[in-house]
CSV table of C-alpha atoms and ligand atoms in Angstrom, one decimal:
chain,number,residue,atom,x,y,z
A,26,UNK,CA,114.6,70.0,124.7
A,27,UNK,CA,111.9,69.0,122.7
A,28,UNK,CA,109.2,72.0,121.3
A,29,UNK,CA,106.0,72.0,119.9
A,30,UNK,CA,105.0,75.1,118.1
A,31,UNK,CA,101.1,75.1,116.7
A,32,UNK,CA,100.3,77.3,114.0
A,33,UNK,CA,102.8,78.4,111.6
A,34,UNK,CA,101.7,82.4,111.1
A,35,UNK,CA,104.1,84.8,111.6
A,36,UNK,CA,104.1,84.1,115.5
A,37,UNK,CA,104.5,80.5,115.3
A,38,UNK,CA,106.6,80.6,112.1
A,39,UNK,CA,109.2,83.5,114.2
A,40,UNK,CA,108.7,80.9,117.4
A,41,UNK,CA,110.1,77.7,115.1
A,42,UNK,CA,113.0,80.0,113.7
A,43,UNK,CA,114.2,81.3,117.2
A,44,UNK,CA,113.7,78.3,119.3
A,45,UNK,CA,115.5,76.0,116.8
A,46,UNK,CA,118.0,78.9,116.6
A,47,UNK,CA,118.3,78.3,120.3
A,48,UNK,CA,119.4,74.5,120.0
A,49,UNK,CA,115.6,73.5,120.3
A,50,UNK,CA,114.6,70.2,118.5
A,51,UNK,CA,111.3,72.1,116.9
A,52,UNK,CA,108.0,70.3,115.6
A,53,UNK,CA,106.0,73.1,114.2
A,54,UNK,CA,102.2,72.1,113.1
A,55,UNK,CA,99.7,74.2,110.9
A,56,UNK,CA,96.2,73.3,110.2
A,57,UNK,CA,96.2,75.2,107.1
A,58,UNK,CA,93.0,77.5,108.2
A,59,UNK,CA,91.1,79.5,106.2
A,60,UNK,CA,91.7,83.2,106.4
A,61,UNK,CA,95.0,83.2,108.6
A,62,UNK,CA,96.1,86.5,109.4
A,63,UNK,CA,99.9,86.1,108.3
A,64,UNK,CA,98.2,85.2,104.9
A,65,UNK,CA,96.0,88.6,104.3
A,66,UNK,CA,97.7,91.0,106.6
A,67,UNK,CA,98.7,94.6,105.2
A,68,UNK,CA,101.9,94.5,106.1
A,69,UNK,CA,102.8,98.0,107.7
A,70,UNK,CA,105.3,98.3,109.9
A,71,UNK,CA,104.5,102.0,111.4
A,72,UNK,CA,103.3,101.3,115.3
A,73,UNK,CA,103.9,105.1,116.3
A,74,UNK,CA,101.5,106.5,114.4
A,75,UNK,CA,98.9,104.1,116.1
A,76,UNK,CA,98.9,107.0,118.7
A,77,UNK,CA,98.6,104.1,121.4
A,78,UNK,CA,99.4,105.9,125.1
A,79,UNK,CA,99.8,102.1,126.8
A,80,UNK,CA,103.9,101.9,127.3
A,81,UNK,CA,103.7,97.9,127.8
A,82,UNK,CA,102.0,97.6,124.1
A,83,UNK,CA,104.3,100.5,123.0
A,84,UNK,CA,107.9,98.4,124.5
A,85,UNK,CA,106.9,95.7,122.7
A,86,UNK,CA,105.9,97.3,119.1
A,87,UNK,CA,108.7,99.7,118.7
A,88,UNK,CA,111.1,97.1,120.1
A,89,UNK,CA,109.7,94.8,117.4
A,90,UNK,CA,110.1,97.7,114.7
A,91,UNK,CA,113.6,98.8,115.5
A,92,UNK,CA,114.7,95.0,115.3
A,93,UNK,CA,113.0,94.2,111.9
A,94,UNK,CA,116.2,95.5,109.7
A,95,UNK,CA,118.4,92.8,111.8
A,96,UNK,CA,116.3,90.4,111.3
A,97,UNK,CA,115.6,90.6,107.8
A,98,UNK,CA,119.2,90.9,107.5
A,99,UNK,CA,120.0,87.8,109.0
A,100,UNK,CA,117.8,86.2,106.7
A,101,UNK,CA,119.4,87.8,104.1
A,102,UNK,CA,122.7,85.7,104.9
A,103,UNK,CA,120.5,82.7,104.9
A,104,UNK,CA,120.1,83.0,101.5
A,105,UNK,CA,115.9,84.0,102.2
A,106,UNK,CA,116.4,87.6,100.4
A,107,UNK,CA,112.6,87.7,99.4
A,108,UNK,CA,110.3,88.9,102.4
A,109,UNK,CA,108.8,92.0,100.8
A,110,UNK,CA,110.5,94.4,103.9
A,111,UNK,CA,111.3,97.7,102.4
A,112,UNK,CA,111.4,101.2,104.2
A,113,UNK,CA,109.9,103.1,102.4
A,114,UNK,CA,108.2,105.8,104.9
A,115,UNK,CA,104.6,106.7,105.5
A,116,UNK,CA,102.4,109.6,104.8
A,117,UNK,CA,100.3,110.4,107.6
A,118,UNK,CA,97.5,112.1,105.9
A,119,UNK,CA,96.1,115.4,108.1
A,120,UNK,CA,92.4,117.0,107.9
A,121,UNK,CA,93.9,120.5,108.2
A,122,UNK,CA,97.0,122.0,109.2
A,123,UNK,CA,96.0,122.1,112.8
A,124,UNK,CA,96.2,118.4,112.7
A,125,UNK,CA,98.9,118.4,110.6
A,126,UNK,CA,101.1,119.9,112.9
A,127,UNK,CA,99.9,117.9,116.0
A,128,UNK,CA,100.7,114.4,113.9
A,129,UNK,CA,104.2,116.4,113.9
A,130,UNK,CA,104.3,117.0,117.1
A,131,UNK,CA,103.6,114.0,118.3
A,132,UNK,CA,105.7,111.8,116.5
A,133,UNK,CA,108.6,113.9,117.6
A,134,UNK,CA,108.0,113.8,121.4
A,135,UNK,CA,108.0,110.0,120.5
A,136,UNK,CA,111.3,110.3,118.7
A,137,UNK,CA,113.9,110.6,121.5
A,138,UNK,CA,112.8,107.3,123.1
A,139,UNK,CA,112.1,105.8,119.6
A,140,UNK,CA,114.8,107.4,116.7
A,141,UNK,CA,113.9,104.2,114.6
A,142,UNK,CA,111.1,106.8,113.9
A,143,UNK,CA,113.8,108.7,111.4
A,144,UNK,CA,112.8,111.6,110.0
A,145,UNK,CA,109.6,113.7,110.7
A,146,UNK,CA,108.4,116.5,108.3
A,147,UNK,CA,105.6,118.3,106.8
A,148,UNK,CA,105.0,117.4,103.3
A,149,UNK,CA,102.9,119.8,101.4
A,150,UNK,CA,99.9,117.7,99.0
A,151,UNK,CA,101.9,118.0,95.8
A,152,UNK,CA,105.0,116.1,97.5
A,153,UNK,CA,102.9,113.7,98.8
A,154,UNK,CA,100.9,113.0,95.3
A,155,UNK,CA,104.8,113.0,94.1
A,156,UNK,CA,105.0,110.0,96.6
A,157,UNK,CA,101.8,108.4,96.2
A,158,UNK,CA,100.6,109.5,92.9
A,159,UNK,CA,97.2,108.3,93.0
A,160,UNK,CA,96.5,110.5,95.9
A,161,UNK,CA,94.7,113.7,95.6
A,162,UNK,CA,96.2,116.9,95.2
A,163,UNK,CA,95.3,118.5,98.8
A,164,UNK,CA,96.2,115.4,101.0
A,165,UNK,CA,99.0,117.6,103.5
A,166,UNK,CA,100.1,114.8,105.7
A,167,UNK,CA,103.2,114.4,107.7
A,168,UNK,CA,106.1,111.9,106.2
A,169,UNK,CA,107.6,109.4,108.7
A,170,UNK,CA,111.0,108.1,107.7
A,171,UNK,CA,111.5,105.0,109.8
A,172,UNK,CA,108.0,103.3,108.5
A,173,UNK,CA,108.1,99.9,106.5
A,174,UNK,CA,106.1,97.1,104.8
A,175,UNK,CA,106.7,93.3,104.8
A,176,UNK,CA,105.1,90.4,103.2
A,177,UNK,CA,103.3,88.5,105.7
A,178,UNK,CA,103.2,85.7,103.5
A,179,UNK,CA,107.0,85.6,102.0
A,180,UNK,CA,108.2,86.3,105.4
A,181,UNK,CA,106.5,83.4,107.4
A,182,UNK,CA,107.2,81.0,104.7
A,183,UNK,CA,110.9,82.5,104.7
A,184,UNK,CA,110.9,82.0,108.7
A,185,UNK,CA,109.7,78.2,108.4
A,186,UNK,CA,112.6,77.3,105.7
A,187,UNK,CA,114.9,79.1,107.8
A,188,UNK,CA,113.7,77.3,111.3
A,189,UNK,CA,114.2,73.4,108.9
A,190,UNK,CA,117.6,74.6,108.2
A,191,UNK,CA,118.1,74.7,111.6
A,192,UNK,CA,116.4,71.2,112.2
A,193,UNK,CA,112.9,71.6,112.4
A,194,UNK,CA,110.3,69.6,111.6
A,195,UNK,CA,107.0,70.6,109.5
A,196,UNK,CA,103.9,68.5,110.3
A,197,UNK,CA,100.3,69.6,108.4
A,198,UNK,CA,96.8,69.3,110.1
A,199,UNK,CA,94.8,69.9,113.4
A,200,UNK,CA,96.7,69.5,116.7
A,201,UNK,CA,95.3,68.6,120.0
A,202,UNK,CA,96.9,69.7,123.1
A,203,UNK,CA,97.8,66.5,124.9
A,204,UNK,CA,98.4,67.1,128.8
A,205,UNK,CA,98.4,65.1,132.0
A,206,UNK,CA,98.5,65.7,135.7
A,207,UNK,CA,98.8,69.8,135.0
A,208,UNK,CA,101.7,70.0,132.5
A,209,UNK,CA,101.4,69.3,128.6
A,210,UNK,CA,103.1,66.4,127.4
A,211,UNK,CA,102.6,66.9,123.8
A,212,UNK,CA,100.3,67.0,120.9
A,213,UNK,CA,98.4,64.9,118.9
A,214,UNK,CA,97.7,65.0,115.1
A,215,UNK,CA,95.4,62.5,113.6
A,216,UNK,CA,95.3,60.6,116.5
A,217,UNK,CA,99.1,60.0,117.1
A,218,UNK,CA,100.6,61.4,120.4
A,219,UNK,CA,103.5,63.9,119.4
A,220,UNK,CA,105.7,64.5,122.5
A,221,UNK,CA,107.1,67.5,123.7
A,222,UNK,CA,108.4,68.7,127.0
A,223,UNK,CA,106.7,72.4,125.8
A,224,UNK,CA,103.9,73.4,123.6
A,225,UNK,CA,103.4,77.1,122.1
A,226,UNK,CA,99.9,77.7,121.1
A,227,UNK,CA,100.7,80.3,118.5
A,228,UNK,CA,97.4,79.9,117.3
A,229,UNK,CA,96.1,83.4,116.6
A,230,UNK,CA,92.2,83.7,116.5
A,231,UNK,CA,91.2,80.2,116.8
A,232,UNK,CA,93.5,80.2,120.5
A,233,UNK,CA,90.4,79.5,122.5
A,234,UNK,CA,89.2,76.5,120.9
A,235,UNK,CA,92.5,75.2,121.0
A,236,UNK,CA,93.0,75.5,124.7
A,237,UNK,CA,89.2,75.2,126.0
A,238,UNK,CA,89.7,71.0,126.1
A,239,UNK,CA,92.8,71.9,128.8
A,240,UNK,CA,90.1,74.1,130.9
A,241,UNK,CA,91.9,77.4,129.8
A,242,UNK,CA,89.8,80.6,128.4
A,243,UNK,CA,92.0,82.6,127.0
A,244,UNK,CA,90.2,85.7,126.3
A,245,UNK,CA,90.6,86.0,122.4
A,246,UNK,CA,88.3,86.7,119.5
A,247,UNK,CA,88.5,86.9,115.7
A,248,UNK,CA,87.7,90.0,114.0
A,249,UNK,CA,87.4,89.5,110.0
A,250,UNK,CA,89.1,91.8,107.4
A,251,UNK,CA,88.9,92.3,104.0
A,252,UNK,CA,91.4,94.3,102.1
A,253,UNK,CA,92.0,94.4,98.5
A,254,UNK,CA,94.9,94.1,96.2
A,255,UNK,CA,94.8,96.9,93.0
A,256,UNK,CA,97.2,96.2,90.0
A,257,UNK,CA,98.8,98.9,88.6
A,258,UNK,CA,100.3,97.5,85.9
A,259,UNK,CA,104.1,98.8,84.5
A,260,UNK,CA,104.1,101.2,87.5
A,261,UNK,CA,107.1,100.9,89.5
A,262,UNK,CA,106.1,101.2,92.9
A,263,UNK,CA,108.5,100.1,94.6
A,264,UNK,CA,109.5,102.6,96.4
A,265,UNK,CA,105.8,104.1,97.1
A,266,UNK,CA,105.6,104.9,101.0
A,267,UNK,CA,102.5,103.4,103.3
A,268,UNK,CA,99.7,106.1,103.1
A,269,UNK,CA,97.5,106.4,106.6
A,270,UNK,CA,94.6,108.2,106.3
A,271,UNK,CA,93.7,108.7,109.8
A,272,UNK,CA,90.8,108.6,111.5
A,273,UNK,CA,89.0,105.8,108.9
A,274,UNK,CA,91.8,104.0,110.1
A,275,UNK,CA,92.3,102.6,106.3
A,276,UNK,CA,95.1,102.6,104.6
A,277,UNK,CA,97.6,101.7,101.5
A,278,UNK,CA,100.8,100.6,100.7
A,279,UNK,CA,102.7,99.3,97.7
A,280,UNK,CA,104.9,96.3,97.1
A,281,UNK,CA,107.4,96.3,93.7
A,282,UNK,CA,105.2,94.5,91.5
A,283,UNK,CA,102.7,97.9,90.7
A,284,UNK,CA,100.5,95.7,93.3
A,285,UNK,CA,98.6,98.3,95.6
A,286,UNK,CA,97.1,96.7,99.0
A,287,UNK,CA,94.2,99.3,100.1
A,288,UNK,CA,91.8,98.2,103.3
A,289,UNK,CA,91.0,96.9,105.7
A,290,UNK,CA,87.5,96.8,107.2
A,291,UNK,CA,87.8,95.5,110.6
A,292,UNK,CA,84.8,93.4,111.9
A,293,UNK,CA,84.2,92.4,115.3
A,294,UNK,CA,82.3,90.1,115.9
A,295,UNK,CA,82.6,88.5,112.5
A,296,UNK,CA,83.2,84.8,114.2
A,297,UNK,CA,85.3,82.8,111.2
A,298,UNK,CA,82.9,83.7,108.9
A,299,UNK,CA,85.0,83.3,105.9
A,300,UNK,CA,83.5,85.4,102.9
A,301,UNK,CA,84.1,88.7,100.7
A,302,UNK,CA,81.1,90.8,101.2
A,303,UNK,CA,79.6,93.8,99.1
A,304,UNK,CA,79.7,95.9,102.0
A,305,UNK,CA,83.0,95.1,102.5
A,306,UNK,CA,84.3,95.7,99.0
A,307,UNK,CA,82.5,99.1,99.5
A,308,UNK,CA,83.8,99.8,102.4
A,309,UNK,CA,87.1,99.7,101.1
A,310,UNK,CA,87.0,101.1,97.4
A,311,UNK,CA,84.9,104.1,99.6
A,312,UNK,CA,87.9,105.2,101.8
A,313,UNK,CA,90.9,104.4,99.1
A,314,UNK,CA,89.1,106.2,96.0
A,315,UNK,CA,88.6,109.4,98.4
A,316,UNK,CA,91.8,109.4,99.0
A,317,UNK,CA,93.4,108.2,96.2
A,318,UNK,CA,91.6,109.2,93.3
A,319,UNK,CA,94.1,107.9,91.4
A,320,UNK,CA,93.5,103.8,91.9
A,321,UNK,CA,90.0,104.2,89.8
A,322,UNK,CA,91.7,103.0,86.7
A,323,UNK,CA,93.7,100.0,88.5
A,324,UNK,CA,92.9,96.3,87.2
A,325,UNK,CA,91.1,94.6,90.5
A,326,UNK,CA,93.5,91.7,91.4
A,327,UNK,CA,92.0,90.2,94.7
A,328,UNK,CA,90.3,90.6,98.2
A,329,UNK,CA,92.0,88.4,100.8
A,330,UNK,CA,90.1,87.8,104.0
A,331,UNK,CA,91.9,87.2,107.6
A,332,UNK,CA,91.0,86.9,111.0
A,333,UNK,CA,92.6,89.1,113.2
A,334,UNK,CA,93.7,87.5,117.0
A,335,UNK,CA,91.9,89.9,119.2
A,336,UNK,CA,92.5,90.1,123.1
A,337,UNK,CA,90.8,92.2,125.4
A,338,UNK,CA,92.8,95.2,125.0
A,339,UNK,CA,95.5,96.3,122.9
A,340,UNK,CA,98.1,93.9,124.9
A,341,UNK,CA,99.4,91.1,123.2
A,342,UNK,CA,98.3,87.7,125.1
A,343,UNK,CA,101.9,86.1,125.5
A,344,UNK,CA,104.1,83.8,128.3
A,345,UNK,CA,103.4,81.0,130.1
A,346,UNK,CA,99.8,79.8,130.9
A,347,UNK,CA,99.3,79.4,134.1
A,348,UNK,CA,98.0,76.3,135.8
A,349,UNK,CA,99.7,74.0,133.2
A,350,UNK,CA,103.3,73.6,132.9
A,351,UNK,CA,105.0,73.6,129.9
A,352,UNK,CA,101.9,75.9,128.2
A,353,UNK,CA,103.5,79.4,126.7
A,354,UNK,CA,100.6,81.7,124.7
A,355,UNK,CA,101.5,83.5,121.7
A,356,UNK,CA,98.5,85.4,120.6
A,357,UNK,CA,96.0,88.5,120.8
A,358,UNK,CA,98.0,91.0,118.1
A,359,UNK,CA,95.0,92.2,116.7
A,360,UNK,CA,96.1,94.6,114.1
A,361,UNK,CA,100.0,94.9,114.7
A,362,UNK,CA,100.5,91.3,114.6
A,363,UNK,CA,102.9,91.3,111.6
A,364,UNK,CA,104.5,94.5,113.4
A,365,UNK,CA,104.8,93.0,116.6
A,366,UNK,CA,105.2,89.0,115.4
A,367,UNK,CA,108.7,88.2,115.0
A,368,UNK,CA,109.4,89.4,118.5
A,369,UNK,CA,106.6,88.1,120.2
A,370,UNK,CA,107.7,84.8,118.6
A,371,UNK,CA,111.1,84.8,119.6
A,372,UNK,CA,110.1,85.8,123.0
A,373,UNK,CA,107.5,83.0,123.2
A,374,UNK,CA,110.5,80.9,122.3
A,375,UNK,CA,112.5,81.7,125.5
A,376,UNK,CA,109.9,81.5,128.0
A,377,UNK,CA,109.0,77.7,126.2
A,378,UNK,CA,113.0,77.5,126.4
A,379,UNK,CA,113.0,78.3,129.7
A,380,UNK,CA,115.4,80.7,129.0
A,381,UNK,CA,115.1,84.5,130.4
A,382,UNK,CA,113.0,86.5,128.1
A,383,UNK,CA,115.1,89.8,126.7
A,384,UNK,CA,111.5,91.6,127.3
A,385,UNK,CA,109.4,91.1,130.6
A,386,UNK,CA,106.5,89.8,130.0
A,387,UNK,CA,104.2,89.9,133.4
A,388,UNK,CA,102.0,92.8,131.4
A,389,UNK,CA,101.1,90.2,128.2
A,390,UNK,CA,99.9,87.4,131.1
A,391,UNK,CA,97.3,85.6,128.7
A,392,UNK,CA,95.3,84.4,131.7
A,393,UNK,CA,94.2,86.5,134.8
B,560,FAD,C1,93.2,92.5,106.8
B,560,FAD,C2,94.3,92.6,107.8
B,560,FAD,C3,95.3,93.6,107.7
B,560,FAD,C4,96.4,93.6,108.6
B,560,FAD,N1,97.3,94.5,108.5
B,560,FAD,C5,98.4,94.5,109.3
B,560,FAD,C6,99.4,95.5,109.2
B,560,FAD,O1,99.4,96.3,108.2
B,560,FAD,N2,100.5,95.5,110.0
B,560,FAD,C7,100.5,94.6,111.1
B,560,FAD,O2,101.5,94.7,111.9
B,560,FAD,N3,99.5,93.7,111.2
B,560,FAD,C8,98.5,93.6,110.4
B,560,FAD,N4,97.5,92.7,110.6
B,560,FAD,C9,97.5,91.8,111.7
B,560,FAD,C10,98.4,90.6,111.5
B,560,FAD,O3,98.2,90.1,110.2
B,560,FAD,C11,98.0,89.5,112.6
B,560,FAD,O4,98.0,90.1,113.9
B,560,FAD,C12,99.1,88.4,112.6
B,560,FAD,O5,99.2,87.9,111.3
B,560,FAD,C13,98.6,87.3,113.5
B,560,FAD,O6,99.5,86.2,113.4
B,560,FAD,P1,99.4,84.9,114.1
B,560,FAD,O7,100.5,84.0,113.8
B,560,FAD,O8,99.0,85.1,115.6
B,560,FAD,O9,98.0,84.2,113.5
B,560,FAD,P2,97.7,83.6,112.1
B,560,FAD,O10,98.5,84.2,111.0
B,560,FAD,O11,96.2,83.6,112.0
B,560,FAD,O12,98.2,82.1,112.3
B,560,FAD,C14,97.6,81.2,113.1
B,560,FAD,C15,97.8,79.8,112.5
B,560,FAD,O13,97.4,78.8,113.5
B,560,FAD,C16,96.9,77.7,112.8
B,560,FAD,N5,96.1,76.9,113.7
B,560,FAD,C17,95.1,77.3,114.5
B,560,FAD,N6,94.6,76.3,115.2
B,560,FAD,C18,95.4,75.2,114.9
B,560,FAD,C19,95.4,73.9,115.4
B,560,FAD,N7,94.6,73.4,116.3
B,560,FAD,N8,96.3,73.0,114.9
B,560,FAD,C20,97.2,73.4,113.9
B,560,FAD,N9,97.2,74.7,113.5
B,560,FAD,C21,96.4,75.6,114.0
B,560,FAD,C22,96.2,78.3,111.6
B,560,FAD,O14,96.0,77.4,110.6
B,560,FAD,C23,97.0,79.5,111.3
B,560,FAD,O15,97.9,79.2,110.2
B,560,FAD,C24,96.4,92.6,109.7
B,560,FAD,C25,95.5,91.6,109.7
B,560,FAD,C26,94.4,91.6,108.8
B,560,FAD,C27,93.4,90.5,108.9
């Protein structure tokens, strides 16, 4: 069985490595676009804080939470030990102790269906400034055990050279979707026909242009964030947990290298309007300084820019498109996509597979 997997983010990258897992012979394309998601993604792994009250959208993100240690592991063995995963908690910052206490309470009526949420407690503001110490003194907030950051980056590029291992292939540039009579039969990059007895359009926010030649609109937008990346230089931060701030709904989070990754502003209706804007940059020092007080006297490293896959709703778009056979959709995770990625990847894999997928998917249907 041959596959054809375009667009090598973290869905299409966690597509290549499953399905070529799977025996699959695996061509996986990327057009190398400006302001991929994988690429500029946060990297929190936290979906139960999201307060999200949808249980299709809430199967698949704390399924894909609880397996992120196994699969990290596993490509541990395969020698790929650098992907940036590290569980270091979050701090769910409260206005007052009122809120404090409902954070609490509902995290731990999540808990019993979802003990990958480890431990829930009240941490008083020192203990969190302890944590975090740029934060400010007063910031109460509730710690959650089970939270976790990854590398979008590392991890994809880990993914792909685990998914050649296995016998892939890596082609660059701009697929077509080649189809005939109904069912795909294939891609075609710089004019030569790739053939493939399945495609997976893991093509995160540019999915509908991608698809519109075949006649499909698959209902998905790209929302633009910035976030920025704040040196703090000799700091070991290593094992800093994710702050959330709440209602904003920014955030930050720290990865080993004293590198602090505080955003995102979250534009809809952006379009792929690829720029760093002064509104965004204060947008984001706003919410991160009045929080974290702390960052003022950081060294400014970067603002990455990424286009966020947004469906409809909150549901992933993801299984087989109807109307033309051989056509699975991997898109639509919006803000949780390197949460939710790996798995939605691998499942894409075993509908493309034909194979039973180990989560059902009739709620992700990408087309009506
Ligand atoms: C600022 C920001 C912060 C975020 N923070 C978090 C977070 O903390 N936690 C979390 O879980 N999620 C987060 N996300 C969301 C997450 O990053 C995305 O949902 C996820 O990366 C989407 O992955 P994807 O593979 O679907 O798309 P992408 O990573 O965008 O990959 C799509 C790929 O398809 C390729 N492509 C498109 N069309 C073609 C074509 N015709 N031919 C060949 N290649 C093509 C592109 O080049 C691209 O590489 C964040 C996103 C942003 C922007």
């Amino acid at each position: 069985m041959r596959l054809i997997v375009v667009g090598s983010g973290i869905v299409g990258a966690s597509c290549a490595y499953a399905a070529s897992g799977l025996g699959a012979e695996v061509v996986l394309v990327d057009a190398g676009k400006p302001g991929r998601a994988t690429a500029a993604g946060a990297g929190i792994i936290c979906p139960w804080s999201a307060r999200v009250a949808d249980p299709a959208w809430c199967t698949l993100a704390y399924a894909a939470a609880r397996e992120y240690p196994a699969l990290t592991a596993r490509l541990d063995d395969l020698g790929e030990t650098e992907v940036g995963y590290r569980q270091v908690g979050a701090l769910a910052l409260a206005a007052d102790e009122r809120d404090r206490e409902q954070i609490r309470q509902a995290l731990l009526a999540l808990r019993a269906a979802a003990p990958e949420i480890g431990d829930v407690a009240e941490v008083s503001g020192a203990d969190a400034q302890r944590l975090f110490p740029p934060l400010r003194a007063d910031a109460a907030a509730v710690y959650i055990g089970g939270a976790a950051r990854v590398d979008g980056r590392k991890l994809a590029a880990a993914l792909v050279r685990a998914a050649v291992r296995q016998g892939a292939v890596v082609r660059d540039g701009e697929a077509r979707l080649a189809f005939h009579e109904g069912r795909v039969v294939g891609i075609t990059l710089d004019g030569e026909l790739i053939e493939g007895d399945a495609v997976v359009a893991a093509t995160g926010a540019w999915t509908r242009s991608f698809l519109r030649p075949a006649g499909l609109a698959v209902p998905v937008e790209a929302q633009r964030g910035q976030i920025m990346h704040i040196g703090l230089g000799g700091v070991d931060t290593s094992q800093w947990p994710v702050v959330l701030p709440g209602a904003s709904g920014h955030y930050m989070l720290a990865f080993d290298d004293g590198r602090i990754v505080a955003g995102a502003t979250r534009e809809t209706g952006s379009g792929f309007d690829y720029r760093i804007t002064p509104a965004g940059l204060a947008e984001i020092l706003g919410q991160a300084l009045a929080v974290a007080p702390g960052l003022a006297d950081g060294t400014y490293l970067e603002t990455r820019v990424g286009f966020r896959p947004m469906g409809p709703g909150l549901r992933p778009l993801l299984g087989p498109a109807p109307g033309l056979t051989g056509l699975v959709v991997a898109t639509g995770l919006g803000a949780t996509g390197l949460t939710m990625g790996p798995l939605a990847g691998s499942l894409a894999a075993q509908a493309a597979l034909g194979l039973p997928p180990a989560l059902d998917l009739e709620p992700f249907a990408p087309l009506p």
